[in-house]
C-alpha positions as YAML, in Angstrom:
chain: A
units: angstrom
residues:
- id: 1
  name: UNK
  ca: [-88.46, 14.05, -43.91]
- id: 2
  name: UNK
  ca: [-86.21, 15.40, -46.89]
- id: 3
  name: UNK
  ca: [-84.40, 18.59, -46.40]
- id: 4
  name: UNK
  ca: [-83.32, 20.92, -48.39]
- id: 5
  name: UNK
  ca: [-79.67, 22.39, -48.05]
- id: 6
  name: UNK
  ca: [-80.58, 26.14, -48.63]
- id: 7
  name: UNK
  ca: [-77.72, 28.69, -48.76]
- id: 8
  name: UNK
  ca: [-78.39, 32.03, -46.94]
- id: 9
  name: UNK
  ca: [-77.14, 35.35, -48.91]
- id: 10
  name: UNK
  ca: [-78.33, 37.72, -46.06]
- id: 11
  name: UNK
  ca: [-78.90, 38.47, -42.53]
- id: 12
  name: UNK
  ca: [-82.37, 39.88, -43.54]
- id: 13
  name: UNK
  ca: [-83.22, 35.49, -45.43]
- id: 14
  name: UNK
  ca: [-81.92, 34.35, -42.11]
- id: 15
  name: UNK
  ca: [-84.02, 36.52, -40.15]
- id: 16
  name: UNK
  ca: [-86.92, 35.67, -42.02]
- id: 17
  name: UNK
  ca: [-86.40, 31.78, -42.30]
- id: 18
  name: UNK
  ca: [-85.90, 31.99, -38.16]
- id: 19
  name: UNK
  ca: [-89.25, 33.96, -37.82]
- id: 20
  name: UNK
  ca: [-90.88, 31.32, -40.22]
- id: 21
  name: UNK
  ca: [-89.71, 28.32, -38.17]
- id: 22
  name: UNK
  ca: [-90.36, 30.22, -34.48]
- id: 23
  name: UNK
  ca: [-93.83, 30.26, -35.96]
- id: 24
  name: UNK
  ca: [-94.33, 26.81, -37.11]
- id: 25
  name: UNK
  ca: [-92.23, 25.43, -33.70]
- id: 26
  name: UNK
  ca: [-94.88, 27.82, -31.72]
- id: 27
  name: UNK
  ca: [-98.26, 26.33, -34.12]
- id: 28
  name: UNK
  ca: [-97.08, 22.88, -33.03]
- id: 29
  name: UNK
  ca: [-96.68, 23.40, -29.59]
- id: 30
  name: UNK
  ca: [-99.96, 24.88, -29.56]
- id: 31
  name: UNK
  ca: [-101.21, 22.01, -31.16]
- id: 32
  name: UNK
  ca: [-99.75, 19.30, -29.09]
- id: 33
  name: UNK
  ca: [-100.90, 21.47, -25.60]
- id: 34
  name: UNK
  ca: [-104.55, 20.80, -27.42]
- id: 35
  name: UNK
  ca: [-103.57, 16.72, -27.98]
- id: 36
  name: UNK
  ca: [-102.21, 16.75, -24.22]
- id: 37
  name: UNK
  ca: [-105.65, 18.08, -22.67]
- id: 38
  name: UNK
  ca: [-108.05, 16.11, -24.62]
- id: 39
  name: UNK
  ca: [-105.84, 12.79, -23.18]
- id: 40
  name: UNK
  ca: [-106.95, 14.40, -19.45]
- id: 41
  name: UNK
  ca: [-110.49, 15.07, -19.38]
- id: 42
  name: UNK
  ca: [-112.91, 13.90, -16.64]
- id: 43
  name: UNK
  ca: [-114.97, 11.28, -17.29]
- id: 44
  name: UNK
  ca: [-118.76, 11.01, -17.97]
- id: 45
  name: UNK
  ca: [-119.30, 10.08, -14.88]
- id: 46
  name: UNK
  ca: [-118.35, 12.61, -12.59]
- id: 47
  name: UNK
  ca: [-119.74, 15.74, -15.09]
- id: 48
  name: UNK
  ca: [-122.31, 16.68, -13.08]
- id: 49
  name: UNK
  ca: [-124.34, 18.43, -15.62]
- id: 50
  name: UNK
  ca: [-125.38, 14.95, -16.76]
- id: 51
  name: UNK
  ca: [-128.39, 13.23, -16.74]
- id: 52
  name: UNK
  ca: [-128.60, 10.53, -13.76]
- id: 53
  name: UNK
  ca: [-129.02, 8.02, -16.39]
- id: 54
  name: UNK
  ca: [-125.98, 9.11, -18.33]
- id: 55
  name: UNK
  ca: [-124.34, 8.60, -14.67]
- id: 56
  name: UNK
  ca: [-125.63, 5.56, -14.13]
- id: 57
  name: UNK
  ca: [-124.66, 3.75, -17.52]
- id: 58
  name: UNK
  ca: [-121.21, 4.89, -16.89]
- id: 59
  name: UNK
  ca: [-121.00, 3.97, -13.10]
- id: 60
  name: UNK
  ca: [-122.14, 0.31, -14.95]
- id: 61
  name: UNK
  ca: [-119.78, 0.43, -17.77]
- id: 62
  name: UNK
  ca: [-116.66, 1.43, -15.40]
- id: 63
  name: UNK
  ca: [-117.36, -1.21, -13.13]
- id: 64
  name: UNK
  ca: [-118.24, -4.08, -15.54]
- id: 65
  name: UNK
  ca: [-114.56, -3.23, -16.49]
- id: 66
  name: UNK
  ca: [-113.27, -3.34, -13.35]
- id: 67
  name: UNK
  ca: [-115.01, -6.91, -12.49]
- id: 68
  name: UNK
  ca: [-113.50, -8.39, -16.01]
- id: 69
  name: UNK
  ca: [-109.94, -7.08, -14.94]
- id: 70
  name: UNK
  ca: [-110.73, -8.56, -11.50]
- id: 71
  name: UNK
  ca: [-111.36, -11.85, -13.09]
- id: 72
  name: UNK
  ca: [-109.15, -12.24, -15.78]
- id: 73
  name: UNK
  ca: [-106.58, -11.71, -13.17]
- id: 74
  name: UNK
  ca: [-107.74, -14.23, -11.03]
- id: 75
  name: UNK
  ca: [-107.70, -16.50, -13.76]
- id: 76
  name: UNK
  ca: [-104.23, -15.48, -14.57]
- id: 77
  name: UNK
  ca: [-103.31, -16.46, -10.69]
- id: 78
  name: UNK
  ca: [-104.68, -19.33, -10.65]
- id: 79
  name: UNK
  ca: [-103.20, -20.75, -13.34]
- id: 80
  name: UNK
  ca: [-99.36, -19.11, -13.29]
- id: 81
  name: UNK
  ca: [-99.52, -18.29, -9.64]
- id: 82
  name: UNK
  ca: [-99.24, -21.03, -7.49]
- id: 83
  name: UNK
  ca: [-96.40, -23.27, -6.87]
- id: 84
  name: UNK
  ca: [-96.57, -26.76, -7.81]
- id: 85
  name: UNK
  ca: [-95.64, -29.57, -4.49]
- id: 86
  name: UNK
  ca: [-93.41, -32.34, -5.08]
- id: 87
  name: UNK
  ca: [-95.11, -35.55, -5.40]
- id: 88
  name: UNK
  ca: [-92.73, -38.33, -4.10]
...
């Protein structure tokens, strides 16, 4: 981002270049509140004006998830996890 080196010949250009930038500062803040919410919604799953086989599929989806974490960490275990024995 390039600025510009402006020179001020007023009180009233300063005034009006702080207003402008108050603005713009306040349209992104409203605009990142709006990012920041949709990140936090509640998922499909526990709307309740769904239908029960909306619910369903999702209770299935989440938990298909859940069991492929569940075994990929297993996996993970077994193979970094345990301590080799001496042979002698």
């Amino acid at each position: 981002m390039v600025e510009e080196k402006t020179t001020y010949r007023s009180l009233e250009a300063i005034q009006a270049r702080k207003e402008y930038l108050l603005k713009d500062i306040r349209n992104d803040d409203e605009k990142i509140r709006t990012l920041w919410g949709s990140l936090f919604h509640k998922p499909d799953m526990l709307v309740s004006s769904n239908t029960p086989s909306k619910r369903i599929n999702s209770l299935m989806t989440t938990g298909a998830g859940v069991f492929d974490g569940l075994i990929l960490a297993w996996k993970l275990y077994r193979k970094f996890g345990k301590k080799k024995k001496n042979k002698r």
